[in-house]
Coordinates of C-alpha atoms in Angstrom, one line a residue:
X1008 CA 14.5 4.7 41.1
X1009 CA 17.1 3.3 43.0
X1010 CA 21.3 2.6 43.5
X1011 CA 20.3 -1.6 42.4
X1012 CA 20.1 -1.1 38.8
X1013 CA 16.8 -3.0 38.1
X1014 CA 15.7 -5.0 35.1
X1015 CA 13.1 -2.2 34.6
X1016 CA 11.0 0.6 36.2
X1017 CA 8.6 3.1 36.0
X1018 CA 8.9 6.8 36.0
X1019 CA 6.6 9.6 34.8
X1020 CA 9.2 12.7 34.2
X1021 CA 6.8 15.2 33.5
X1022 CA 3.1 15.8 32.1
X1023 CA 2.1 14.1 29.3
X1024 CA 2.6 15.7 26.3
X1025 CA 0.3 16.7 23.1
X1026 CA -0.1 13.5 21.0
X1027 CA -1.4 13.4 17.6
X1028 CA -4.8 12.5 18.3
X1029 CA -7.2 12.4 20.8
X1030 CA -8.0 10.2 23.7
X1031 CA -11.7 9.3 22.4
X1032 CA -9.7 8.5 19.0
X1033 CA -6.5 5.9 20.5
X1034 CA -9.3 4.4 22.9
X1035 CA -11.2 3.8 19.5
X1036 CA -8.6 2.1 18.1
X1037 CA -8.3 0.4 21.4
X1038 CA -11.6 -0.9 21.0
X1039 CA -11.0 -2.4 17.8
X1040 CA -7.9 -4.0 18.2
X1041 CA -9.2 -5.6 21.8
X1042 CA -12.6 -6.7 19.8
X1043 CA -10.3 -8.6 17.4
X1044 CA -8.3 -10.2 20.4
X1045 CA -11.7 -11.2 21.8
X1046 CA -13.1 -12.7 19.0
X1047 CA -9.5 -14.2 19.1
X1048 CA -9.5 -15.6 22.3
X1049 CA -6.0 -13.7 22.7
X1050 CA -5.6 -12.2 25.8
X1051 CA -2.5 -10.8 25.5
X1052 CA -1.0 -8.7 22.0
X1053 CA 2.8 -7.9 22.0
X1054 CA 3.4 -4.7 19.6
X1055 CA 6.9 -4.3 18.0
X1056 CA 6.4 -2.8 14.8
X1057 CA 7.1 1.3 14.7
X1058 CA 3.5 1.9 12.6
X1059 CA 1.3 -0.1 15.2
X1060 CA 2.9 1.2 18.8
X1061 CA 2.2 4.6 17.1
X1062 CA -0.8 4.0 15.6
X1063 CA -2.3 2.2 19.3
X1064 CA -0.2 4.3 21.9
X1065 CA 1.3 7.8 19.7
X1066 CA 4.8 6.5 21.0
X1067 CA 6.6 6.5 17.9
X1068 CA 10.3 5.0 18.9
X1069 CA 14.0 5.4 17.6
X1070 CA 15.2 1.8 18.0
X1071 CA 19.1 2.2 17.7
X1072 CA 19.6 -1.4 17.7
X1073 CA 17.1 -2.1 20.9
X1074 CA 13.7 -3.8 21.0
X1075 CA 10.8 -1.9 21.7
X1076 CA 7.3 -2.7 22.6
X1077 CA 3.0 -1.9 23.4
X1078 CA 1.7 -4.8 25.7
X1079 CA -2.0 -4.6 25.0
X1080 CA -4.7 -6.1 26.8
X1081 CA -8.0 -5.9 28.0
X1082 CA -7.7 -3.3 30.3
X1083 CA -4.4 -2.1 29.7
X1084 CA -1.7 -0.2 27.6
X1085 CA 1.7 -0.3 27.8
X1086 CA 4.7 1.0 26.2
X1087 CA 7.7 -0.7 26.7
X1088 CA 10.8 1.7 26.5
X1089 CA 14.4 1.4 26.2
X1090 CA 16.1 3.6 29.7
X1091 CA 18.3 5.7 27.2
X1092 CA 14.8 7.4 26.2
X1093 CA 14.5 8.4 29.9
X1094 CA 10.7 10.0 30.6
X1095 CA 9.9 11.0 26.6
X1096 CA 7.9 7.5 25.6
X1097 CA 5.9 8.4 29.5
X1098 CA 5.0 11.3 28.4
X1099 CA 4.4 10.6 24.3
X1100 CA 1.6 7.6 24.8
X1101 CA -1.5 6.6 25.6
X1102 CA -1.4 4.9 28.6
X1103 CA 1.4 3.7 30.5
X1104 CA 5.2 3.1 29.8
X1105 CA 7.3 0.6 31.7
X1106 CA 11.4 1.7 30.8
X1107 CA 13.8 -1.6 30.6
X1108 CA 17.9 -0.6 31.7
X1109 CA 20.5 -2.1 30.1
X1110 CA 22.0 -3.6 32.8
X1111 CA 21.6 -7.4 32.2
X1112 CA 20.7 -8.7 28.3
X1113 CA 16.7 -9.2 28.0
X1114 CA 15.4 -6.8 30.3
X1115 CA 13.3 -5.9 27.4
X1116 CA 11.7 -9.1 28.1
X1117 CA 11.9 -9.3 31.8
X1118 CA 9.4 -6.2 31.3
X1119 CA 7.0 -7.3 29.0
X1120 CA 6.9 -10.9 31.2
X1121 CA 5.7 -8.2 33.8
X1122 CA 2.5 -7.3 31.5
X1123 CA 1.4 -11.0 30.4
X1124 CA 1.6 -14.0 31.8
X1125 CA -0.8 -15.7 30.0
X1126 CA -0.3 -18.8 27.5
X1127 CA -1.6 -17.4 24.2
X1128 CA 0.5 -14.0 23.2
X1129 CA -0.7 -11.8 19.9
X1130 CA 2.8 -10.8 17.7
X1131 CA 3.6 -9.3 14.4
X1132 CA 5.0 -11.9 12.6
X1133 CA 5.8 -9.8 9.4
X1134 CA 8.2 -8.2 12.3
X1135 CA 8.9 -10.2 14.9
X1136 CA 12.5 -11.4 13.8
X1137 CA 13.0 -15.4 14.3
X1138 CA 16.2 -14.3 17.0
X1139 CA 13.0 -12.6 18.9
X1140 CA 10.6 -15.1 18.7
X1141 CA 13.4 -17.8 20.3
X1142 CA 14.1 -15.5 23.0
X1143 CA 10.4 -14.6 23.6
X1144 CA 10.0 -18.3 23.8
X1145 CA 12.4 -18.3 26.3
X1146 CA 11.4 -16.1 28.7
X1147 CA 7.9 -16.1 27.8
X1148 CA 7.5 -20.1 29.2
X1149 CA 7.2 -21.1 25.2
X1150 CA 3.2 -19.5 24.8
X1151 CA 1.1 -19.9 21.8
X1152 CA 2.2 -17.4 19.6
X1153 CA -0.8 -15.6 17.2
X1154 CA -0.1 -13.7 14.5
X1155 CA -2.0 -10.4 14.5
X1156 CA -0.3 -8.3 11.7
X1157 CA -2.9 -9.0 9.2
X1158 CA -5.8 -8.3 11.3
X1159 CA -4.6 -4.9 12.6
X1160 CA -3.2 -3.9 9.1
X1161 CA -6.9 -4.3 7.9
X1162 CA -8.0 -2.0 11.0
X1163 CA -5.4 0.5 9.8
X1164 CA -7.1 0.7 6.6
X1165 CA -10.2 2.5 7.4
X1166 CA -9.0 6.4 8.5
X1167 CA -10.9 7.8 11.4
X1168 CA -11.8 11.6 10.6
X1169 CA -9.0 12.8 13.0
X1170 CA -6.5 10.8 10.7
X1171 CA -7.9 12.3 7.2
X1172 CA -7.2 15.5 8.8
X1173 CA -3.8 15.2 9.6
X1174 CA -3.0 13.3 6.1
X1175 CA -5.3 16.3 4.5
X1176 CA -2.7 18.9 6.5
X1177 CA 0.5 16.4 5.1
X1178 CA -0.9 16.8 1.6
X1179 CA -1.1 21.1 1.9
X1180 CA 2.1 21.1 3.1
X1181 CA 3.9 18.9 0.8
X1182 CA 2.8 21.1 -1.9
X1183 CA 4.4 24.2 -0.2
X1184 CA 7.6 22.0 -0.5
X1185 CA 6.6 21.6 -4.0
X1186 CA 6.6 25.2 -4.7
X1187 CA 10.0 25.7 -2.8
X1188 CA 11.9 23.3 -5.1
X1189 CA 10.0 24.3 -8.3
X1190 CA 11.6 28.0 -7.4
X1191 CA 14.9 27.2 -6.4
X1192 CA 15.3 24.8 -10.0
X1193 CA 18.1 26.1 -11.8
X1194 CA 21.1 25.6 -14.1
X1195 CA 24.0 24.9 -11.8
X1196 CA 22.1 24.6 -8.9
X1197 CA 23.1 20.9 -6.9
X1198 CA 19.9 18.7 -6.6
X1199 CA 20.9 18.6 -2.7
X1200 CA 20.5 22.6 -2.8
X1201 CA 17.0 22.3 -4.6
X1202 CA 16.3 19.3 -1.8
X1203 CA 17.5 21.2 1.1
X1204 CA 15.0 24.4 -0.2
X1205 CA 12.2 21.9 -0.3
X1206 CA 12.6 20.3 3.1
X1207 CA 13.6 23.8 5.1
X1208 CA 9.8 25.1 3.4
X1209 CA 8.2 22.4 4.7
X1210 CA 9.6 21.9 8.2
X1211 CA 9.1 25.4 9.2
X1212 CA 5.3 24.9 8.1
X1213 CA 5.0 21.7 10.1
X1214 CA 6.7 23.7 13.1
X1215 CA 4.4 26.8 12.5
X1216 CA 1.2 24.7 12.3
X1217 CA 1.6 22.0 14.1
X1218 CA 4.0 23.6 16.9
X1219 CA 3.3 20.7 19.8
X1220 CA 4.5 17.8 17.5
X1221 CA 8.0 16.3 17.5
X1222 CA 9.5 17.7 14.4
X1223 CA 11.4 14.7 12.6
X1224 CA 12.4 13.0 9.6
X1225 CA 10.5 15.5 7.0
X1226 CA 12.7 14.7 3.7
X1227 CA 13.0 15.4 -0.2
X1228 CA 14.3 13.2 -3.2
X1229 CA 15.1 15.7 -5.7
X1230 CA 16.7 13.8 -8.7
X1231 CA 17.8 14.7 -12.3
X1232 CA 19.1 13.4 -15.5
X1233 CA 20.0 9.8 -15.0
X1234 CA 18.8 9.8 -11.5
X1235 CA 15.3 9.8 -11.7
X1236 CA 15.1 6.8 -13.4
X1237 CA 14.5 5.4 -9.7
X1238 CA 11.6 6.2 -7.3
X1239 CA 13.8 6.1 -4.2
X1240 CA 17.0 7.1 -5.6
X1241 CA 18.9 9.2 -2.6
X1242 CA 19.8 13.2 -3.8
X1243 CA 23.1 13.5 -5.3
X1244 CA 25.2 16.4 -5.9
X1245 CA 25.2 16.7 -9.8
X1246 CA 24.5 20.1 -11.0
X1247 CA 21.1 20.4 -12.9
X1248 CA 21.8 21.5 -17.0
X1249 CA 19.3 22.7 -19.6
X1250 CA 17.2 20.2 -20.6
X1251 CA 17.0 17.9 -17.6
X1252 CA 14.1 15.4 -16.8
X1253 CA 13.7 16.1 -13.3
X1254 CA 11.5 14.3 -10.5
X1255 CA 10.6 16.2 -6.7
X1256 CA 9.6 14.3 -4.5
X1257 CA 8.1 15.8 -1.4
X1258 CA 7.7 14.1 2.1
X1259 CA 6.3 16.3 4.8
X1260 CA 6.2 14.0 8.1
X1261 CA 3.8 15.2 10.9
X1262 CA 3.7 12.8 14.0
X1263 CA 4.7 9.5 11.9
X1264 CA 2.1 10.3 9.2
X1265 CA 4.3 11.2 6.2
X1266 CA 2.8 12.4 2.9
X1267 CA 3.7 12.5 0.0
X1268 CA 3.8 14.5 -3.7
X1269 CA 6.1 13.0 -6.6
X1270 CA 6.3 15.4 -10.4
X1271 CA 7.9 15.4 -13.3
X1272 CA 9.7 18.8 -14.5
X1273 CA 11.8 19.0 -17.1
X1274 CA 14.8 22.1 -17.0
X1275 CA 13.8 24.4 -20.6
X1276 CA 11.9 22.6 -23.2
X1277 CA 11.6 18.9 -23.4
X1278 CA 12.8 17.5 -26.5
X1279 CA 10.0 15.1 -29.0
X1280 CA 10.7 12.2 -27.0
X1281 CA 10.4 13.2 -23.5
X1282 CA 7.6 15.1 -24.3
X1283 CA 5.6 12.2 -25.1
X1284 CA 6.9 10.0 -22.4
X1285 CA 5.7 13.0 -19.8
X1286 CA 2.5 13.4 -21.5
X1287 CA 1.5 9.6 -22.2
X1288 CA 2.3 9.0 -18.1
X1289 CA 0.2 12.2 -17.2
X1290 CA -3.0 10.4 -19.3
X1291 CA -2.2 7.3 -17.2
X1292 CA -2.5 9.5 -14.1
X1293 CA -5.5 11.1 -14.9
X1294 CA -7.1 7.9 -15.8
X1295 CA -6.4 6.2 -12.6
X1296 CA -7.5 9.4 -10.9
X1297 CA -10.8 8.8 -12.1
X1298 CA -10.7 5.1 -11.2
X1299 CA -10.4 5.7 -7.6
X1300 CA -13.9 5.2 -5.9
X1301 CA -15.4 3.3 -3.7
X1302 CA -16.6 -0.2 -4.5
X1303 CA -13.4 -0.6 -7.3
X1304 CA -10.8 -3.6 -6.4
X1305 CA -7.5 -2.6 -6.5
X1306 CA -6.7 -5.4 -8.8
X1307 CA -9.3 -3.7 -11.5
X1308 CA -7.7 -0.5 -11.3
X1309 CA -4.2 -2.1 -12.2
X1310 CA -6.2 -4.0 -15.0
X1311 CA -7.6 -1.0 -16.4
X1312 CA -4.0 0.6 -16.1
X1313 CA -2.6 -1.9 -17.7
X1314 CA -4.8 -2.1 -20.6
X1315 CA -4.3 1.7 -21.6
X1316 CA 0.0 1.8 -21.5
X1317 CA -0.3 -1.6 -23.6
X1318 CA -2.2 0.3 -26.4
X1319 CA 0.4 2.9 -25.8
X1320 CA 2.8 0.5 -26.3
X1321 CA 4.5 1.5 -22.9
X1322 CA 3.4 -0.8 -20.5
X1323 CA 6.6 -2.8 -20.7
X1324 CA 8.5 0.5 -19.1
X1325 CA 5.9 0.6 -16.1
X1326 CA 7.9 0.1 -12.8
X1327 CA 5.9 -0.5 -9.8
X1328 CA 2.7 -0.3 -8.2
X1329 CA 0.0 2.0 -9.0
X1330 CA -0.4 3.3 -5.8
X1331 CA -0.6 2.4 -2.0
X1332 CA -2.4 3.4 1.4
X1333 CA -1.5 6.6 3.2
X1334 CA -1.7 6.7 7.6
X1335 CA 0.8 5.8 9.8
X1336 CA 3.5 5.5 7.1
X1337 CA 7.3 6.1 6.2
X1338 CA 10.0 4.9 4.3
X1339 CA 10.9 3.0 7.2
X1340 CA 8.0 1.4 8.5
X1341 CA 3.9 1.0 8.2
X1342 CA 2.7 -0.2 4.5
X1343 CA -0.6 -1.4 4.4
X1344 CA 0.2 -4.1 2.2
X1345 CA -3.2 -5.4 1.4
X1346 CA -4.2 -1.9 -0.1
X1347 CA -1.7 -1.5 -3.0
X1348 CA -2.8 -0.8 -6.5
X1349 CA -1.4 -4.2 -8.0
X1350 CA -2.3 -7.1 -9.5
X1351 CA -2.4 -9.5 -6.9
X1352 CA -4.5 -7.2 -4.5
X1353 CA -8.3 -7.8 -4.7
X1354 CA -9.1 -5.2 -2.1
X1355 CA -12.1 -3.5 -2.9
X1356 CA -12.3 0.3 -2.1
X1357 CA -14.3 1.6 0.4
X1358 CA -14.9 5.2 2.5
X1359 CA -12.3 6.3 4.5
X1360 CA -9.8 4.5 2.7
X1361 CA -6.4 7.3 1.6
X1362 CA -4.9 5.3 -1.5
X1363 CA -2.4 7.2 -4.2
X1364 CA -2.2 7.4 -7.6
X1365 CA 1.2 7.4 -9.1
X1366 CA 2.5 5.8 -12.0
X1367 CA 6.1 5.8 -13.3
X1368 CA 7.8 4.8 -16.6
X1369 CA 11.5 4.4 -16.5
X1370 CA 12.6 4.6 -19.8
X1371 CA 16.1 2.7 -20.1
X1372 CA 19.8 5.3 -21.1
X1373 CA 20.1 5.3 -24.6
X1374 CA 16.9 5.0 -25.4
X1375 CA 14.8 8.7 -27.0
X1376 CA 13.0 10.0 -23.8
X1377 CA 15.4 8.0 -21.2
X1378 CA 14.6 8.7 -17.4
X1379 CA 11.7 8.3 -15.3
X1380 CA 8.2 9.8 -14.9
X1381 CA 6.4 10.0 -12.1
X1382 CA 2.9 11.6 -10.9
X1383 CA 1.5 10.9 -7.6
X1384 CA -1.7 12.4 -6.1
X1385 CA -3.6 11.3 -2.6
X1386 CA -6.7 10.6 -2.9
X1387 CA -9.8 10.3 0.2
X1388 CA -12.1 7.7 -0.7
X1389 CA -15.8 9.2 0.0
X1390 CA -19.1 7.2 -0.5
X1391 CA -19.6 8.4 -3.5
X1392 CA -16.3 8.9 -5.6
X1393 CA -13.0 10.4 -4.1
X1394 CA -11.5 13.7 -3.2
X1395 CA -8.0 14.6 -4.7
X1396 CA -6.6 16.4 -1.3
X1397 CA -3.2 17.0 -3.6
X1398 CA -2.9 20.8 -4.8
X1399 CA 0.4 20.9 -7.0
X1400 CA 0.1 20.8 -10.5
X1401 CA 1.0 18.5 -12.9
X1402 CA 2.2 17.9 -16.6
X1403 CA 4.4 19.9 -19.1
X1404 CA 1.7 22.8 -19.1
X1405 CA 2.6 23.7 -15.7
X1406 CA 6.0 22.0 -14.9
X1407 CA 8.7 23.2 -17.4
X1408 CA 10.8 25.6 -15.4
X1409 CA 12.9 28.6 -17.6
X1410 CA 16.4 27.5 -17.7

């Protein structure tokens, strides 16, 4: 590196580090993506999503307002890193790295001009903003832009067995969190205190087990009382009190696979109300747990869903999806959006697939049993029916906590 302050440069600061997965396994995924640019006639894809430069190179970045990008082709791949990163995306992917200084505006795409030069360029257009695209177009001499989201969300779909044991390892260690937050549940106690407990149980097991990953954005929703009548509501600091509906919400993260395990609790006995709430919610969990299996549309499984709260007369307090594919997932980025449990998804189930179950009700304030109930197991789909890799109980026999 020298005194001129390039556009871009290469360094490697040290070994490559421990990634996620194996070699064999990211040249696997390699292989598919490259057969889909084949069949394609796409010489050239340009990566910019978080989930898919993890998910093809283990580089998973922290943007701070500047692009990143994975130049793949047929013989090559190649992060493409932002200089305040220094030699940590070198040594965290598969393949090579090619750092961009922020010296002159678009040296991110002086870079990745470096890697392609063709006239036909693969992109994410479910990410690709449209400011991008018209500077891509710019400094890209105007190519032939393909969209390859779909096509590598569908190769994200199917886990390889290196995946369903790292999701398997998320699910174990989100119940440990589980069991943190179910013990530190008292009157008094802040939700962010019975959070913190959660998330401190379960980073020290991701740090003990898994001591060569990078240790990041591990996080629990703890909510009570009013606040759990959202699935994504942040943690407050309201005391719990006796009597509370309360909903943990665990999220282990281990090398940009985050997991997850959602329950209902209630502080002392639930009154009439809640009670039947909780319970009628836990029969549509159990239910859909035994829908999951291979050869089952997603679509059918919200049908059948759908059908049982109506008899209960509750389906007009469901609130979202029935469930949604685990991998290379957060809060933040990933979703494989053709395999959620809704309506409009006619995705048929097959092995290897990691899907959820978790239904909610939200029950408005002011009305007997107000709050909102959640469940949520992950399930692997096998060839014959589907393992439930989620160990935490659920349901008032095991989840009312002494006041």
């Amino acid at each position: 590196m020298s005194n001129t302050r390039p556009a871009h440069f290469t360094t490697q600061n040290g070994p490559k580090a421990p990634l996620p997965f194996s070699a064999a396994e990211y040249d696997r995924r390699l292989s598919a993506l490259r057969a889909i640019m084949a069949a394609r006639d796409i010489p050239a894809v340009l990566l910019t999503s978080m989930h898919n430069i993890a998910y093809y190179s283990g580089f998973l970045y922290c943007s701070f307002g500047r692009p990143y990008g994975c130049v793949v082709t047929q013989t090559a791949c190649t992060t493409v890193s932002a200089n305040i990163d220094a030699g940590q995306p070198w040594r965290r992917c598969h393949g090579a790295n090619i750092t961009y200084t922020d010296w002159q505006r678009d040296n991110f795409w002086r870079a990745v001009a470096t890697l392609t030069t063709d006239n036909r360029l693969g992109i994410e257009a479910d990410h690709l903003t449209l400011s991008a695209r018209d500077t891509l177009r710019d400094m890209l001499n105007a190519p032939e832009l393909i969209d390859i989201a779909p096509d590598t969300m569908v190769s994200r779909m199917i886990k390889s067995r290196e995946e369903i044991a790292l999701i398997r390892e998320g699910a174990r260690i989100a119940d440990i969190g589980g069991a943190a937050i179910r013990d530190a549940i008292r009157p008094g106690t802040r939700e962010i205190d019975v959070a913190m407990a959660g998330r401190d149980a379960m980073e020290l097991e991701i740090a003990r087990a898994h001591p060569k990953s990078e240790l990041r954005d591990t996080w629990v929703w703890f909510q009570s009382g009013l606040n759990t009548d959202g699935a994504h509501n942040p943690v407050t600091t309201r005391a719990l009190q006796p009597g509370d509906l309360l909903s943990l919400n665990c999220f282990p993260m281990i090398s940009g696979y985050y997991t997850a395990l959602e329950r209902s609790l209630t502080l002392g006995e639930p009154d009439a109300a809640t009670l039947k709430i909780w319970q009628a919610n836990v029969a549509t969990h159990e239910l859909g747990l035994s829908l999951i299996k291979p050869g089952m549309t997603c679509t059918q499984i919200c049908d059948e869903l759908n059908r049982f709260l109506a008899d209960q007369n509750l389906l007009q307090y469901r609130s979202f999806g029935y469930g949604h594919s685990f991998g290379i997932l957060s809060h933040y980025y990933g979703r494989e959006a053709g395999l959620e449990l809704r309506e409009d998804i006619d995705t048929v189930l097959a092995p290897g697939m990691v899907v959820s179950m978790e239904p909610m009700l939200w029950i408005p304030e002011g009305t007997p049993g107000a709050g909102g109930y959640r469940e949520h197991d992950i399930l692997v789909v096998g060839a014959d029916g589907a393992e439930n890799i989620t160990g935490f109980p659920y349901g008032p026999a095991k989840n009312i906590v002494d006041p």
